[in-house]
């Protein structure tokens, strides 16, 4: 059964040093507030897992929190590379970072295998691609029925998953609308799941057909954090802040500028500053 609690407590109780952690969101509903709280609490030696890691993983890597990244495509969407990630890989700054790169299909299938309690995912993939040559965790198996050679990757079962969603009801069920990405699968695959939401409602009246409802028994903790996915967007609540992504490229390009921005906007001012920064966001009509 899920518990409602402040974000600070939800992160402190569910994320531990050395954990394999997934802060998931596919362009949409990225759990920025949760990632910033993890940065403030100073966790270390994390294995970060995510499809399309973007700004929040650049920030966590730049703060020296990650020892390994398991991912499929890393970049500042619509802008370019992740500069703090690149500095860690190429120069070991602020610490060396091990990387394990997959395709989107592999990550999605690996989460689904984890959610199903299976040891691995088997699928058609990587044909004509060179990732298997640099990633020893991409294997192949022969189908016992057809003789076809298929790709195989280990299941993903994070210690903890963080996602952002639009609503929770008072029973603790969570509603995700719009681009779902892999949020449902990561919650089902993880040992613990923390969800930040825009608001709590009595029920999910007038449900849209393109939605996912995560029942309360799949969620460990819920924290109400309006604007919690900014600068990404929350369908029905606020748009993507494209200017913030462009500005991040400038901030992250220099180590000193990056540290100063993180100190001012994440470490010193804390959750209240995040709330003030997103207070202008208005629910879409």
Short mmCIF file of C-alpha atoms in Angstrom, two decimals:
data_model
loop_
_atom_site.label_atom_id
_atom_site.label_comp_id
_atom_site.label_asym_id
_atom_site.label_seq_id
_atom_site.Cartn_x
_atom_site.Cartn_y
_atom_site.Cartn_z
CA UNK A 1 0.00 0.00 0.00
CA UNK A 2 1.32 3.41 -0.94
CA UNK A 3 1.97 6.23 1.52
CA UNK A 4 1.58 9.97 0.90
CA UNK A 5 4.55 11.95 2.20
CA UNK A 6 6.78 14.96 1.47
CA UNK A 7 9.28 14.46 -1.34
CA UNK A 8 12.28 14.86 0.99
CA UNK A 9 11.11 11.91 3.09
CA UNK A 10 10.10 9.82 0.07
CA UNK A 11 13.59 10.11 -1.40
CA UNK A 12 15.37 9.58 1.92
CA UNK A 13 13.41 6.42 2.70
CA UNK A 14 13.61 4.81 -0.73
CA UNK A 15 16.98 5.71 -2.29
CA UNK A 16 20.23 4.39 -0.84
CA UNK A 17 23.91 4.73 -1.70
CA UNK A 18 24.90 2.08 -4.25
CA UNK A 19 21.34 1.55 -5.51
CA UNK A 20 20.36 0.89 -9.08
CA UNK A 21 17.92 3.75 -9.66
CA UNK A 22 15.72 4.69 -12.60
CA UNK A 23 14.37 8.24 -12.96
CA UNK A 24 12.19 7.57 -15.99
CA UNK A 25 10.37 9.84 -18.40
CA UNK A 26 10.34 9.83 -22.18
CA UNK A 27 10.49 13.57 -23.09
CA UNK A 28 7.32 13.89 -21.00
CA UNK A 29 6.82 13.75 -17.22
CA UNK A 30 10.53 13.65 -16.37
CA UNK A 31 10.90 13.51 -12.54
CA UNK A 32 13.07 16.62 -12.18
CA UNK A 33 12.02 17.53 -8.64
CA UNK A 34 12.78 14.01 -7.41
CA UNK A 35 16.22 14.08 -9.06
CA UNK A 36 17.00 17.45 -7.47
CA UNK A 37 16.02 16.12 -4.06
CA UNK A 38 18.34 13.15 -4.57
CA UNK A 39 21.14 15.58 -5.48
CA UNK A 40 20.52 17.62 -2.33
CA UNK A 41 20.70 14.50 -0.18
CA UNK A 42 24.06 13.62 -1.70
CA UNK A 43 23.65 9.98 -2.66
CA UNK A 44 26.66 8.28 -4.21
CA UNK A 45 27.79 5.21 -6.16
CA UNK A 46 24.48 4.95 -7.99
CA UNK A 47 23.87 2.91 -11.12
CA UNK A 48 21.54 5.16 -13.10
CA UNK A 49 19.21 3.49 -15.58
CA UNK A 50 17.05 5.28 -18.12
CA UNK A 51 15.90 5.42 -21.68
CA UNK A 52 17.04 8.75 -23.16
CA UNK A 53 18.84 10.29 -20.17
CA UNK A 54 18.81 14.06 -20.47
CA UNK A 55 19.27 17.06 -18.15
CA UNK A 56 18.64 15.42 -14.78
CA UNK A 57 21.17 12.65 -15.43
CA UNK A 58 23.65 15.21 -16.74
CA UNK A 59 23.21 16.99 -13.41
CA UNK A 60 23.49 13.86 -11.27
CA UNK A 61 26.55 12.64 -13.18
CA UNK A 62 28.12 16.10 -12.97
CA UNK A 63 27.65 16.04 -9.20
CA UNK A 64 29.56 12.77 -8.97
CA UNK A 65 26.62 10.64 -7.87
CA UNK A 66 26.86 7.92 -10.54
CA UNK A 67 29.34 5.11 -10.97
CA UNK A 68 27.53 3.58 -13.97
CA UNK A 69 24.96 4.55 -16.57
CA UNK A 70 22.71 2.00 -18.33
CA UNK A 71 20.88 3.77 -21.14
CA UNK A 72 19.62 4.01 -24.70
CA UNK A 73 20.57 7.31 -26.36
CA UNK A 74 21.85 10.14 -24.18
CA UNK A 75 21.44 13.76 -25.16
CA UNK A 76 19.92 17.18 -24.55
CA UNK A 77 16.81 16.72 -26.71
CA UNK A 78 16.65 19.13 -29.60
CA UNK A 79 19.98 20.69 -28.61
CA UNK A 80 22.85 18.24 -28.63
CA UNK A 81 25.12 16.26 -26.34
CA UNK A 82 25.16 16.02 -22.55
CA UNK A 83 28.31 17.87 -21.61
CA UNK A 84 28.68 16.65 -18.03
CA UNK A 85 28.18 13.06 -19.18
CA UNK A 86 30.78 13.50 -21.89
CA UNK A 87 33.27 15.01 -19.43
CA UNK A 88 32.80 12.02 -17.11
CA UNK A 89 33.29 9.48 -19.90
CA UNK A 90 36.20 11.18 -21.65
CA UNK A 91 38.02 12.75 -18.70
CA UNK A 92 36.77 10.90 -15.61
CA UNK A 93 35.46 14.18 -14.16
CA UNK A 94 34.21 14.42 -11.49
CA UNK A 95 34.67 10.64 -11.35
CA UNK A 96 35.01 7.85 -13.92
CA UNK A 97 31.70 6.62 -15.31
CA UNK A 98 31.06 3.13 -16.64
CA UNK A 99 28.54 3.07 -19.48
CA UNK A 100 26.33 0.30 -20.84
CA UNK A 101 24.52 1.36 -24.00
CA UNK A 102 21.46 -0.35 -25.46
CA UNK A 103 18.77 0.35 -28.01
CA UNK A 104 15.36 1.68 -27.01
CA UNK A 105 13.84 -1.70 -27.87
CA UNK A 106 16.28 -3.49 -25.60
CA UNK A 107 15.57 -1.20 -22.65
CA UNK A 108 11.81 -1.46 -23.08
CA UNK A 109 11.97 -5.24 -23.33
CA UNK A 110 14.36 -5.45 -20.36
CA UNK A 111 11.95 -3.44 -18.18
CA UNK A 112 9.07 -5.65 -19.29
CA UNK A 113 11.08 -8.75 -18.40
CA UNK A 114 11.83 -7.27 -14.99
CA UNK A 115 8.16 -6.50 -14.46
CA UNK A 116 7.30 -10.09 -15.35
CA UNK A 117 9.92 -11.55 -13.02
CA UNK A 118 11.91 -13.04 -15.90
CA UNK A 119 15.74 -13.22 -15.92
CA UNK A 120 16.15 -11.79 -19.40
CA UNK A 121 14.39 -10.30 -22.40
CA UNK A 122 14.44 -11.99 -25.80
CA UNK A 123 13.52 -10.03 -28.92
CA UNK A 124 14.44 -9.29 -32.52
CA UNK A 125 17.03 -6.57 -32.41
CA UNK A 126 20.57 -5.32 -33.02
CA UNK A 127 20.63 -6.75 -36.54
CA UNK A 128 23.19 -4.81 -38.54
CA UNK A 129 24.16 -2.76 -35.48
CA UNK A 130 27.54 -2.67 -33.74
CA UNK A 131 26.46 -2.22 -30.11
CA UNK A 132 26.94 -5.91 -29.32
CA UNK A 133 30.62 -5.51 -30.22
CA UNK A 134 31.15 -3.02 -27.38
CA UNK A 135 28.51 -4.21 -24.89
CA UNK A 136 29.16 -7.76 -23.62
CA UNK A 137 25.73 -7.80 -21.95
CA UNK A 138 24.07 -8.06 -25.35
CA UNK A 139 23.86 -11.77 -26.09
CA UNK A 140 22.05 -14.01 -28.54
CA UNK A 141 19.97 -17.15 -28.21
CA UNK A 142 18.58 -19.63 -30.68
CA UNK A 143 14.83 -20.09 -30.66
CA UNK A 144 14.13 -23.75 -29.81
CA UNK A 145 11.07 -23.74 -32.07
CA UNK A 146 12.24 -21.96 -35.23
CA UNK A 147 16.02 -21.95 -35.02
CA UNK A 148 16.02 -18.17 -35.40
CA UNK A 149 18.82 -16.21 -33.72
CA UNK A 150 17.39 -13.62 -31.35
CA UNK A 151 18.89 -10.90 -29.18
CA UNK A 152 18.91 -11.31 -25.40
CA UNK A 153 19.60 -8.83 -22.59
CA UNK A 154 19.35 -9.11 -18.82
CA UNK A 155 16.10 -8.02 -17.22
CA UNK A 156 16.09 -4.62 -15.57
CA UNK A 157 14.94 -4.65 -11.94
CA UNK A 158 15.94 -1.32 -10.35
CA UNK A 159 16.12 -1.03 -6.59
CA UNK A 160 14.00 2.08 -6.90
CA UNK A 161 12.12 3.90 -9.66
CA UNK A 162 11.06 7.54 -9.72
CA UNK A 163 8.41 8.86 -12.10
CA UNK A 164 6.21 11.94 -12.37
CA UNK A 165 2.50 11.71 -13.15
CA UNK A 166 -0.53 13.94 -13.44
CA UNK A 167 -2.74 12.70 -10.63
CA UNK A 168 -3.15 10.38 -7.69
CA UNK A 169 -6.47 9.61 -6.11
CA UNK A 170 -6.94 9.41 -2.36
CA UNK A 171 -6.59 5.62 -2.42
CA UNK A 172 -3.08 5.98 -3.83
CA UNK A 173 -3.75 4.93 -7.43
CA UNK A 174 -1.75 6.97 -9.97
CA UNK A 175 -2.96 8.30 -13.33
CA UNK A 176 -0.50 8.84 -16.20
CA UNK A 177 -1.82 10.47 -19.40
CA UNK A 178 -0.24 11.47 -22.70
CA UNK A 179 3.06 9.92 -23.79
CA UNK A 180 3.43 7.03 -21.39
CA UNK A 181 6.97 6.05 -22.27
CA UNK A 182 8.18 3.25 -20.02
CA UNK A 183 6.72 4.58 -16.74
CA UNK A 184 4.34 1.68 -16.18
CA UNK A 185 6.97 -0.98 -16.80
CA UNK A 186 9.63 0.63 -14.61
CA UNK A 187 7.24 0.90 -11.68
CA UNK A 188 6.26 -2.76 -12.04
CA UNK A 189 9.90 -3.83 -12.42
CA UNK A 190 11.32 -1.86 -9.49
CA UNK A 191 11.52 -3.06 -5.91
CA UNK A 192 10.36 0.37 -4.72
CA UNK A 193 8.56 3.13 -6.63
CA UNK A 194 8.23 6.82 -5.79
CA UNK A 195 5.79 8.95 -7.77
CA UNK A 196 5.54 12.74 -7.76
CA UNK A 197 2.19 14.08 -8.95
CA UNK A 198 0.68 17.39 -9.93
CA UNK A 199 -2.34 16.95 -7.70
CA UNK A 200 -4.48 14.56 -5.64
CA UNK A 201 -8.13 14.10 -6.62
CA UNK A 202 -11.06 12.14 -5.24
CA UNK A 203 -11.37 9.95 -8.32
CA UNK A 204 -10.37 9.70 -11.97
CA UNK A 205 -13.57 10.96 -13.55
CA UNK A 206 -13.82 11.36 -17.33
CA UNK A 207 -10.88 9.11 -18.13
CA UNK A 208 -9.17 9.53 -21.49
CA UNK A 209 -8.52 6.30 -23.46
CA UNK A 210 -4.79 7.06 -23.72
CA UNK A 211 -3.86 6.63 -20.08
CA UNK A 212 -2.30 4.32 -17.58
CA UNK A 213 -3.53 3.74 -14.04
CA UNK A 214 -0.97 2.33 -11.62
CA UNK A 215 -2.83 0.70 -8.71
CA UNK A 216 -1.77 1.72 -5.23
CA UNK A 217 -0.15 -1.63 -4.48
CA UNK A 218 2.50 -0.97 -7.15
CA UNK A 219 3.60 2.36 -5.63
CA UNK A 220 5.63 2.80 -2.45
CA UNK A 221 5.33 6.56 -1.94
CA UNK A 222 3.51 9.52 -3.49
CA UNK A 223 4.59 13.14 -3.09
CA UNK A 224 2.53 16.06 -4.36
CA UNK A 225 4.91 18.32 -6.33
CA UNK A 226 3.14 20.69 -8.75
CA UNK A 227 5.44 21.46 -11.66
CA UNK A 228 7.62 18.54 -10.67
CA UNK A 229 8.65 17.64 -14.21
CA UNK A 230 9.73 21.12 -15.34
CA UNK A 231 11.47 21.88 -17.72
CA UNK A 232 9.90 18.84 -19.42
CA UNK A 233 6.16 18.99 -19.85
CA UNK A 234 3.13 17.43 -18.20
CA UNK A 235 0.28 16.74 -20.63
CA UNK A 236 -2.74 18.84 -19.66
CA UNK A 237 -0.78 20.97 -17.17
CA UNK A 238 2.14 22.83 -18.76
CA UNK A 239 4.29 22.92 -21.87
CA UNK A 240 7.92 21.99 -22.37
CA UNK A 241 10.30 24.84 -21.50
CA UNK A 242 12.45 24.78 -24.63
CA UNK A 243 14.49 27.79 -23.50
CA UNK A 244 15.65 25.91 -20.41
CA UNK A 245 17.07 23.10 -22.55
CA UNK A 246 18.93 25.59 -24.71
CA UNK A 247 20.26 27.38 -21.64
CA UNK A 248 21.43 24.10 -20.10
CA UNK A 249 23.83 23.56 -22.96
CA UNK A 250 25.60 26.80 -22.02
CA UNK A 251 25.54 26.05 -18.29
CA UNK A 252 26.86 22.51 -18.61
CA UNK A 253 29.65 23.41 -21.04
CA UNK A 254 31.88 24.77 -18.28
CA UNK A 255 32.66 22.94 -15.03
CA UNK A 256 32.67 26.09 -12.93
CA UNK A 257 29.45 27.46 -14.41
CA UNK A 258 27.79 24.11 -13.86
CA UNK A 259 28.82 23.91 -10.19
CA UNK A 260 27.73 27.49 -9.55
CA UNK A 261 24.31 26.87 -11.14
CA UNK A 262 23.79 23.68 -9.15
CA UNK A 263 24.82 25.39 -5.93
CA UNK A 264 22.45 28.29 -6.47
CA UNK A 265 19.46 26.49 -7.98
CA UNK A 266 19.52 23.03 -6.41
CA UNK A 267 21.73 22.79 -3.32
CA UNK A 268 21.23 26.10 -1.52
CA UNK A 269 17.65 27.01 -2.27
CA UNK A 270 16.19 23.51 -2.05
CA UNK A 271 12.66 22.35 -2.72
CA UNK A 272 11.10 25.75 -1.95
CA UNK A 273 13.18 27.35 -4.70
CA UNK A 274 12.06 24.71 -7.17
CA UNK A 275 8.43 25.39 -6.22
CA UNK A 276 8.95 29.12 -6.72
CA UNK A 277 10.64 28.58 -10.07
CA UNK A 278 7.66 26.62 -11.42
CA UNK A 279 4.91 28.66 -9.74
CA UNK A 280 4.17 30.42 -13.03
CA UNK A 281 3.13 27.18 -14.67
CA UNK A 282 -0.61 27.11 -15.19
CA UNK A 283 -2.84 24.15 -15.78
CA UNK A 284 -3.80 23.94 -19.44
CA UNK A 285 -7.41 24.64 -20.27
#
